[in-house]
Coordinates of C-alpha atoms in Angstrom, one line a residue:
Chain A
M1 CA -1.7 -19.3 27.6
E2 CA 1.0 -18.7 25.3
L3 CA 3.0 -15.6 25.5
Q4 CA 2.5 -12.9 23.1
N5 CA 6.1 -11.7 23.2
R6 CA 8.8 -12.9 25.1
I7 CA 11.3 -11.0 27.2
I8 CA 14.7 -13.1 27.6
G9 CA 17.5 -11.9 29.8
V10 CA 21.2 -13.4 29.6
V11 CA 23.6 -12.5 32.4
G12 CA 27.0 -13.7 32.9
R13 CA 30.3 -12.1 33.9
K14 CA 32.9 -11.3 31.2
G15 CA 34.1 -14.5 29.5
S16 CA 31.4 -16.7 30.7
G17 CA 30.2 -17.3 27.2
K18 CA 26.9 -15.1 27.3
S19 CA 27.3 -13.7 23.9
A20 CA 27.6 -17.3 22.5
K21 CA 24.7 -18.1 24.3
A22 CA 22.7 -15.0 23.0
R23 CA 23.9 -15.6 19.6
E24 CA 22.6 -19.4 19.8
I25 CA 18.8 -18.2 20.9
M26 CA 19.1 -15.3 18.2
G27 CA 20.2 -17.8 15.4
S28 CA 16.7 -19.4 15.8
C29 CA 14.6 -16.2 15.6
P30 CA 13.2 -15.8 12.2
R31 CA 13.1 -11.8 12.3
L32 CA 15.8 -10.1 14.1
L33 CA 17.4 -7.0 14.8
V34 CA 20.5 -6.7 17.1
F35 CA 21.5 -3.3 18.7
D36 CA 25.3 -4.2 18.4
S37 CA 26.9 -1.8 20.6
M38 CA 30.2 -4.2 20.7
A39 CA 30.2 -4.5 17.2
E40 CA 30.7 -8.5 17.5
H41 CA 27.7 -10.0 16.0
D42 CA 29.1 -10.4 12.8
F43 CA 26.8 -13.4 11.8
V44 CA 24.0 -11.1 11.2
P45 CA 23.9 -10.7 7.1
N46 CA 22.9 -6.9 7.3
T47 CA 24.9 -4.2 9.1
F48 CA 24.0 -0.9 9.4
T49 CA 25.5 2.4 11.0
D50 CA 23.1 4.9 9.8
L51 CA 19.5 5.1 11.1
D52 CA 18.4 5.9 7.8
E53 CA 20.0 3.0 6.2
L54 CA 18.3 0.9 9.1
D55 CA 14.8 2.7 8.0
Q56 CA 15.3 1.4 4.4
F57 CA 16.1 -2.2 5.8
L58 CA 12.8 -2.2 8.0
A59 CA 10.8 -0.7 4.9
W60 CA 12.3 -3.9 3.0
A61 CA 11.6 -6.3 5.5
T62 CA 8.2 -5.3 6.5
L63 CA 6.5 -8.3 4.4
R64 CA 9.1 -10.8 4.7
P65 CA 8.9 -13.7 6.9
T66 CA 12.6 -13.8 8.0
F67 CA 15.0 -11.2 8.2
A68 CA 17.8 -10.0 10.5
G69 CA 20.1 -6.9 10.6
R70 CA 22.2 -5.3 13.0
F71 CA 22.7 -1.6 14.3
I72 CA 25.9 -0.6 15.3
P73 CA 25.9 3.0 17.1
Q74 CA 28.2 5.5 16.3
G75 CA 27.0 8.4 18.2
D76 CA 25.3 8.9 21.6
L77 CA 24.0 5.4 22.6
E78 CA 21.1 6.2 24.5
Q79 CA 20.0 8.8 22.0
E80 CA 20.3 6.2 19.0
F81 CA 18.8 3.4 20.7
C82 CA 15.7 5.5 21.7
E83 CA 15.3 6.3 18.0
L84 CA 15.6 2.9 17.0
A85 CA 13.3 1.5 19.7
S86 CA 10.8 4.0 18.3
M87 CA 11.4 2.6 14.9
I88 CA 10.8 -0.9 16.0
Y89 CA 7.7 -0.2 18.3
D90 CA 6.0 1.3 15.1
Q91 CA 7.0 -1.8 13.0
G92 CA 6.4 -4.6 15.4
N93 CA 6.7 -8.1 14.9
M94 CA 10.3 -8.8 15.5
M95 CA 12.7 -9.5 18.2
L96 CA 15.2 -6.9 19.2
A97 CA 18.6 -7.9 21.0
I98 CA 20.1 -5.5 22.8
E99 CA 23.9 -6.1 24.0
E100 CA 25.0 -5.1 27.2
V101 CA 21.9 -3.4 28.5
P102 CA 23.5 -1.3 31.5
M103 CA 25.0 0.9 29.2
L104 CA 21.6 2.2 28.1
T105 CA 20.5 3.1 31.3
R106 CA 21.7 5.6 33.9
S107 CA 20.9 3.7 36.7
P108 CA 19.2 0.3 37.9
A109 CA 15.8 2.5 38.7
Y110 CA 15.7 4.2 35.1
L111 CA 14.9 3.2 31.6
P112 CA 14.8 5.4 28.3
P113 CA 11.2 6.3 27.7
E114 CA 11.2 4.5 24.3
F115 CA 12.8 1.3 25.7
D116 CA 10.3 1.6 28.7
R117 CA 7.4 1.5 26.1
L118 CA 8.9 -1.4 24.3
V119 CA 9.2 -3.3 27.7
R120 CA 5.6 -2.2 29.0
L121 CA 3.6 -2.5 25.5
G122 CA 6.0 -4.4 23.0
R123 CA 3.8 -7.3 23.6
H124 CA 1.1 -5.3 21.7
H125 CA 3.2 -5.0 18.8
C126 CA 4.6 -8.6 18.8
V127 CA 8.2 -7.0 19.8
S128 CA 10.4 -9.7 21.6
L129 CA 13.5 -8.4 23.5
L130 CA 16.7 -10.3 24.2
W131 CA 19.0 -8.4 26.3
T132 CA 22.4 -9.4 27.9
A133 CA 24.2 -7.9 30.9
Q134 CA 27.4 -8.6 32.8
R135 CA 25.9 -7.8 36.3
M136 CA 22.4 -8.3 37.3
A137 CA 22.7 -5.9 39.7
E138 CA 23.1 -3.2 37.1
V139 CA 20.3 -4.2 35.1
A140 CA 16.9 -1.7 35.4
R141 CA 14.6 -3.7 38.0
R142 CA 11.9 -2.2 35.3
L143 CA 13.3 -4.8 33.0
T144 CA 14.1 -7.5 35.3
A145 CA 10.8 -7.5 36.4
A146 CA 9.1 -8.2 32.9
T147 CA 11.6 -10.6 31.8
D148 CA 10.1 -14.0 31.3
Y149 CA 13.4 -15.9 30.8
F150 CA 16.7 -15.6 32.7
V151 CA 19.9 -17.4 31.3
L152 CA 22.1 -17.1 34.2
F153 CA 25.9 -17.9 34.1
S154 CA 28.1 -18.2 37.1
H155 CA 28.0 -15.3 39.6
T156 CA 30.1 -14.7 42.8
E157 CA 29.6 -11.0 43.8
P158 CA 26.9 -10.6 46.5
R159 CA 25.0 -7.7 45.2
D160 CA 24.3 -9.3 42.2
L161 CA 23.1 -12.7 43.8
D162 CA 21.0 -10.6 46.1
A163 CA 19.4 -9.4 42.8
I164 CA 19.0 -12.7 41.4
A165 CA 17.4 -13.6 44.4
D166 CA 15.2 -10.8 44.7
R167 CA 13.9 -11.7 41.0
C168 CA 14.3 -15.6 40.9
G169 CA 14.5 -16.5 44.4
D170 CA 17.0 -17.5 47.2
E171 CA 17.3 -21.3 45.7
I172 CA 18.2 -19.8 41.9
A173 CA 20.5 -17.6 43.6
E174 CA 22.3 -20.1 45.6
Q175 CA 22.2 -22.5 42.5
V176 CA 23.8 -20.0 40.4
S177 CA 26.6 -19.1 43.2
R178 CA 27.6 -22.9 43.0
L179 CA 28.3 -22.6 38.9
P180 CA 31.5 -23.4 37.3
L181 CA 32.7 -20.6 35.4
H182 CA 30.8 -21.6 31.8
G183 CA 28.1 -23.5 33.4
L184 CA 24.6 -21.8 33.1
L185 CA 21.1 -22.2 34.5
A186 CA 18.2 -21.0 32.7
W187 CA 15.1 -19.9 34.7
D188 CA 11.5 -19.6 33.3
A189 CA 10.0 -16.8 35.7
K190 CA 6.5 -17.5 34.4
D191 CA 6.4 -21.1 35.1
R192 CA 9.2 -21.1 37.8
R193 CA 11.1 -23.9 36.8
V194 CA 14.5 -24.5 35.6
L195 CA 14.6 -25.1 31.7
E196 CA 16.3 -28.0 30.0
P197 CA 19.6 -27.2 28.1
G198 CA 17.6 -28.0 24.7
E199 CA 14.8 -25.7 25.5
I200 CA 17.1 -22.8 25.9
S201 CA 18.2 -22.5 21.9
S202 CA 14.6 -22.5 21.0
L203 CA 13.6 -19.6 23.1
G204 CA 14.3 -17.1 19.8
L205 CA 11.7 -19.3 17.9
M206 CA 8.6 -16.8 18.5
R207 CA 5.2 -18.1 18.2
V208 CA 4.5 -14.9 16.1
A209 CA 6.7 -15.3 13.2
S210 CA 5.0 -14.2 10.0
P211 CA 4.4 -10.8 8.6
E212 CA 0.6 -11.3 9.0
C213 CA 1.1 -10.0 12.7
T214 CA 0.1 -6.6 12.5
H215 CA -0.5 -4.3 15.8
G216 CA -2.6 -5.5 18.3
T217 CA -3.3 -8.7 16.4
I218 CA -2.1 -12.1 17.1
Chain B
M1 CA -2.1 -0.9 11.5
T2 CA -5.5 -0.4 10.4
V3 CA -6.1 1.8 7.1
K4 CA -9.4 2.8 6.5
I5 CA -10.6 3.9 3.2
R6 CA -13.6 4.7 1.0
I7 CA -14.5 2.2 -1.5
P8 CA -16.8 2.0 -4.4
D9 CA -20.1 0.8 -3.2
S10 CA -20.0 -2.1 -6.0
W11 CA -17.0 -3.3 -4.0
A12 CA -19.0 -3.6 -0.5
G13 CA -18.2 -7.0 1.1
R14 CA -15.7 -7.9 -1.6
V15 CA -12.6 -6.4 -0.1
H16 CA -10.7 -8.0 2.7
S17 CA -7.3 -7.3 4.7
Q18 CA -5.9 -11.0 3.5
D19 CA -6.4 -9.7 -0.2
A20 CA -5.1 -6.5 0.0
R21 CA -1.8 -7.7 1.7
G22 CA -1.5 -10.3 -0.9
L23 CA -2.0 -7.8 -3.6
L24 CA 0.4 -5.5 -1.8
Q25 CA 3.0 -8.0 -1.6
D26 CA 2.7 -8.8 -5.6
F27 CA 2.8 -5.6 -6.5
L28 CA 6.2 -4.9 -4.5
Q29 CA 7.8 -8.0 -5.6
S30 CA 6.7 -7.3 -9.3
P31 CA 5.4 -3.6 -9.8
R32 CA 3.0 -2.7 -12.9
A33 CA 0.9 -0.2 -14.0
L34 CA -2.3 0.0 -12.0
P35 CA -5.8 1.0 -13.5
P36 CA -7.0 4.5 -12.6
D37 CA -8.6 5.2 -9.3
P38 CA -12.2 4.2 -9.6
G39 CA -13.2 6.9 -7.2
A40 CA -14.1 6.9 -3.5
G41 CA -17.9 5.7 -2.9
R42 CA -19.6 5.9 0.2
C43 CA -18.6 2.5 1.6
R44 CA -15.7 2.4 4.5
V45 CA -13.4 -0.5 4.8
S46 CA -10.8 -0.8 7.4
L47 CA -7.6 -2.9 6.1
N48 CA -5.2 -4.3 8.5
I49 CA -2.1 -3.9 6.5
P50 CA 1.5 -2.8 7.2
P51 CA 1.9 0.8 7.0
R52 CA 5.3 0.8 5.7
A53 CA 3.9 -1.2 2.8
V54 CA 1.7 1.3 2.2
K55 CA 4.2 4.2 2.1
I56 CA 6.3 2.4 -0.3
L57 CA 3.0 2.0 -2.5
E58 CA 2.5 5.4 -1.8
G59 CA 5.9 6.8 -3.2
I60 CA 5.7 4.2 -6.3
T61 CA 2.2 5.6 -7.6
G62 CA 2.6 9.0 -6.3
D63 CA -0.9 9.2 -5.1
S64 CA -2.2 9.5 -1.7
P65 CA -2.6 6.1 0.4
S66 CA -6.2 5.7 -0.2
V67 CA -6.2 6.3 -3.8
A68 CA -3.2 4.3 -4.1
L69 CA -4.7 1.4 -2.6
R70 CA -8.1 1.8 -4.3
R71 CA -6.0 1.5 -7.7
L72 CA -4.1 -1.6 -6.3
L73 CA -7.4 -3.0 -5.4
A74 CA -9.2 -2.2 -8.8
S75 CA -6.2 -4.2 -10.3
R76 CA -7.9 -7.4 -9.1
R77 CA -10.0 -8.9 -11.8
A78 CA -12.9 -10.0 -9.5
L79 CA -13.5 -6.3 -8.8
P80 CA -15.5 -4.1 -11.0
S81 CA -13.5 -1.5 -12.3
S82 CA -15.8 1.5 -12.1
Y83 CA -18.5 3.0 -9.6
R84 CA -21.5 2.0 -11.2
S85 CA -24.2 1.7 -8.6
P86 CA -26.8 4.5 -8.4
I87 CA -27.1 6.9 -5.6
P88 CA -30.2 5.8 -4.0
M89 CA -33.0 8.7 -3.2
L90 CA -32.8 10.5 0.2
Q91 CA -34.4 8.5 2.7
A92 CA -36.5 9.9 5.6
A93 CA -33.8 9.8 9.0
P94 CA -34.6 6.8 11.0
W95 CA -35.4 9.1 14.0
A96 CA -38.3 10.5 11.8
R97 CA -39.8 7.2 11.2
S98 CA -39.6 5.7 14.7
S99 CA -41.0 9.0 16.3
P100 CA -44.5 7.7 17.6
G101 CA -47.6 9.9 16.5
V102 CA -45.9 11.5 13.5
A103 CA -47.0 9.9 10.2
L104 CA -44.7 10.4 7.4
E105 CA -46.1 11.9 4.7
P106 CA -45.1 10.6 0.9
R107 CA -42.0 11.9 -0.6
R108 CA -42.0 14.7 -3.2
S109 CA -39.7 15.5 -5.4
V110 CA -39.8 19.1 -4.5
S111 CA -38.2 19.0 -1.4
M112 CA -34.6 19.7 -2.6
V113 CA -35.6 22.7 -4.7
S114 CA -37.8 24.2 -2.2
T115 CA -34.9 25.2 -0.3
P116 CA -34.5 28.7 -1.6
W117 CA -37.7 29.9 -1.3
A118 CA -38.1 28.9 2.4
G119 CA -39.3 31.5 4.8
M120 CA -40.7 34.0 2.1
D121 CA -44.2 35.1 2.2
S122 CA -45.5 33.1 -0.5
E123 CA -47.1 30.1 -0.3
P124 CA -45.4 27.0 1.5
V125 CA -43.4 25.5 -1.3
E126 CA -44.1 22.3 -0.3
D127 CA -47.5 22.5 -1.9
M128 CA -46.0 23.3 -4.8
S129 CA -44.7 21.2 -7.9
F130 CA -41.6 21.9 -9.6
D131 CA -43.7 22.9 -12.6
A132 CA -45.8 25.3 -10.7
I133 CA -42.5 27.2 -9.3
V134 CA -40.8 27.5 -12.5
N135 CA -43.5 27.9 -14.9
G136 CA -46.5 28.9 -13.2
G137 CA -45.2 31.1 -10.7
G138 CA -43.9 33.0 -13.8
L139 CA -40.4 33.2 -12.6
L140 CA -38.7 31.7 -15.9
E141 CA -39.8 31.3 -19.5
L142 CA -38.6 28.2 -20.3
E143 CA -39.9 28.1 -24.1
P144 CA -39.4 31.5 -25.6
E145 CA -40.1 32.0 -29.3
P146 CA -37.9 30.7 -31.8
V147 CA -35.7 33.2 -33.9
R148 CA -36.0 32.8 -37.8
I149 CA -33.6 34.3 -40.0
A150 CA -34.7 35.0 -43.6
F151 CA -32.5 35.1 -46.5
P152 CA -34.7 36.6 -49.6
G153 CA -34.2 35.2 -52.9
T154 CA -31.2 32.5 -52.2
S155 CA -33.1 29.7 -50.6
S156 CA -32.0 27.1 -52.9
V157 CA -28.4 28.3 -52.7
F158 CA -28.5 28.2 -49.2
D159 CA -30.0 25.0 -48.8
E160 CA -27.2 23.7 -50.8
Q161 CA -24.5 25.5 -48.5
S162 CA -26.3 24.2 -45.4
D163 CA -26.2 20.5 -46.6
F164 CA -22.5 20.9 -47.5
S165 CA -21.6 22.8 -44.1
L166 CA -23.8 20.0 -42.4
A167 CA -21.7 17.4 -43.8
L168 CA -18.4 19.3 -43.0
D169 CA -19.6 19.8 -39.2
V170 CA -20.4 16.1 -39.2
M171 CA -17.0 15.5 -40.7
V172 CA -15.0 17.9 -38.3
W173 CA -16.9 16.5 -35.3
M174 CA -16.2 13.0 -36.2
F175 CA -12.5 13.4 -36.5
L176 CA -12.5 15.7 -33.1
G177 CA -14.0 12.5 -31.6
G178 CA -11.6 10.2 -33.2
V179 CA -8.5 12.2 -31.6
A180 CA -10.3 12.3 -28.3
A181 CA -11.1 8.4 -28.3
W182 CA -7.0 8.2 -29.3
F183 CA -6.1 10.7 -26.4
L184 CA -8.1 8.6 -23.8
V185 CA -7.1 5.4 -25.0
K186 CA -3.3 6.7 -24.7
L187 CA -4.3 8.1 -21.5
F188 CA -5.6 5.2 -19.8
S189 CA -3.7 2.4 -21.6
P190 CA -0.7 0.6 -19.4
S191 CA 2.3 2.5 -20.8
P192 CA 5.6 0.5 -20.7
A193 CA 7.7 3.5 -19.8
A194 CA 5.4 3.7 -16.7
V195 CA 5.8 0.2 -15.9
A196 CA 9.8 0.5 -16.4
A197 CA 9.8 3.7 -14.1
S198 CA 7.9 2.1 -11.3
S199 CA 10.0 -0.9 -11.5
E200 CA 13.0 1.6 -11.5
V201 CA 11.9 3.0 -8.5
V202 CA 11.3 -0.3 -6.5
Q203 CA 14.9 -1.5 -7.9
Q204 CA 16.4 1.6 -6.4
L205 CA 15.8 0.5 -3.0
P206 CA 18.7 -1.3 -1.7
Q207 CA 18.8 -5.1 -1.8
F208 CA 19.4 -6.9 1.4
K209 CA 20.9 -10.2 2.3
E210 CA 18.5 -12.8 3.2
W211 CA 18.5 -14.5 6.6
I212 CA 17.7 -18.1 7.4
P213 CA 17.2 -19.2 10.8
I214 CA 18.4 -22.6 12.4
G215 CA 15.6 -24.6 11.8
G216 CA 14.0 -22.2 9.5

């Protein structure tokens, strides 16, 4: 059975190359919106700092087979993200990429309600998620539990390795601990297998990629 | 999202979500004047169309979502432009037909007019025909005596004046009819100004940059 949406996590220490890998995945995504809290994804053609402008953009994008935009938050991160998550949930059929996801969560045990709704019910609205984080131990358990694919860069911190072992298994944690600085390992949590390098960049190719997909319909 | 609207009965079975999406997409890309609303019939249809697109259509036309969608659908040539199918007579309720041991009586045309008299001491209205109620019952006199006005000694002049005034009346009415027809044509014909205005509304939407994904 094919997935109705995909949740992809990219985890790695600063400078390990996780943003570049995330950008590679996003590059193949036909309908993309980036919550760019670090304002670093300038390859995305449409940039917004105002949610009303973003709303107009999403209206414009409704019937388009491809679009890409990024929102750079200016005020309260969690509040702006919740509004954006609500808009995306209503519109559906796109990939939402979130940089440094622990910045949105107060603790690994908490997800904002709108974010939680995207994680739990996003598949019914064809909303895929791509998130990045520096440390696995800081990511909300609710999010890691729903993640289908992990792209794991080198980790040495024992708590992070424990978190990886919890979610992906001891063997994967062991392999991650031995990775070189810019080395990575991609893990398919559903099929429980390591992905080939060529498969990683195509993770952004959602099966549902046309505006014909509306809520509840694949 | 599913949008439910009522459509003319003559459109039943001929309106599909895919067509509606196509029409919507065409309209948003090149707006044009839409025909008037053909009116809501009794037939309901669920259209699976993006809610945001409906919002934009609603904003451009200034109509409610259902009216705007009917006008959009009416612009498709395959659909009849107006609601023409006659309203069928009221039928007995299905449960009444299926109830055992109750024979259905022939339908009477007085059933609708009988309501105001229900509960009165007179004969049961179901047994009275419309004529019996209105004329035989003496409630109304439908044909009063005609009133005649006499103009003694001026009959020939009066007849000439009458012919002249009749001709004048006809001319006045023909003129008024012409003005009304011209007004209706102006009212419902596609106005270039309206097309330009709707295009302007769409053009006021900000233009965004295209995105070509890798391998797309």
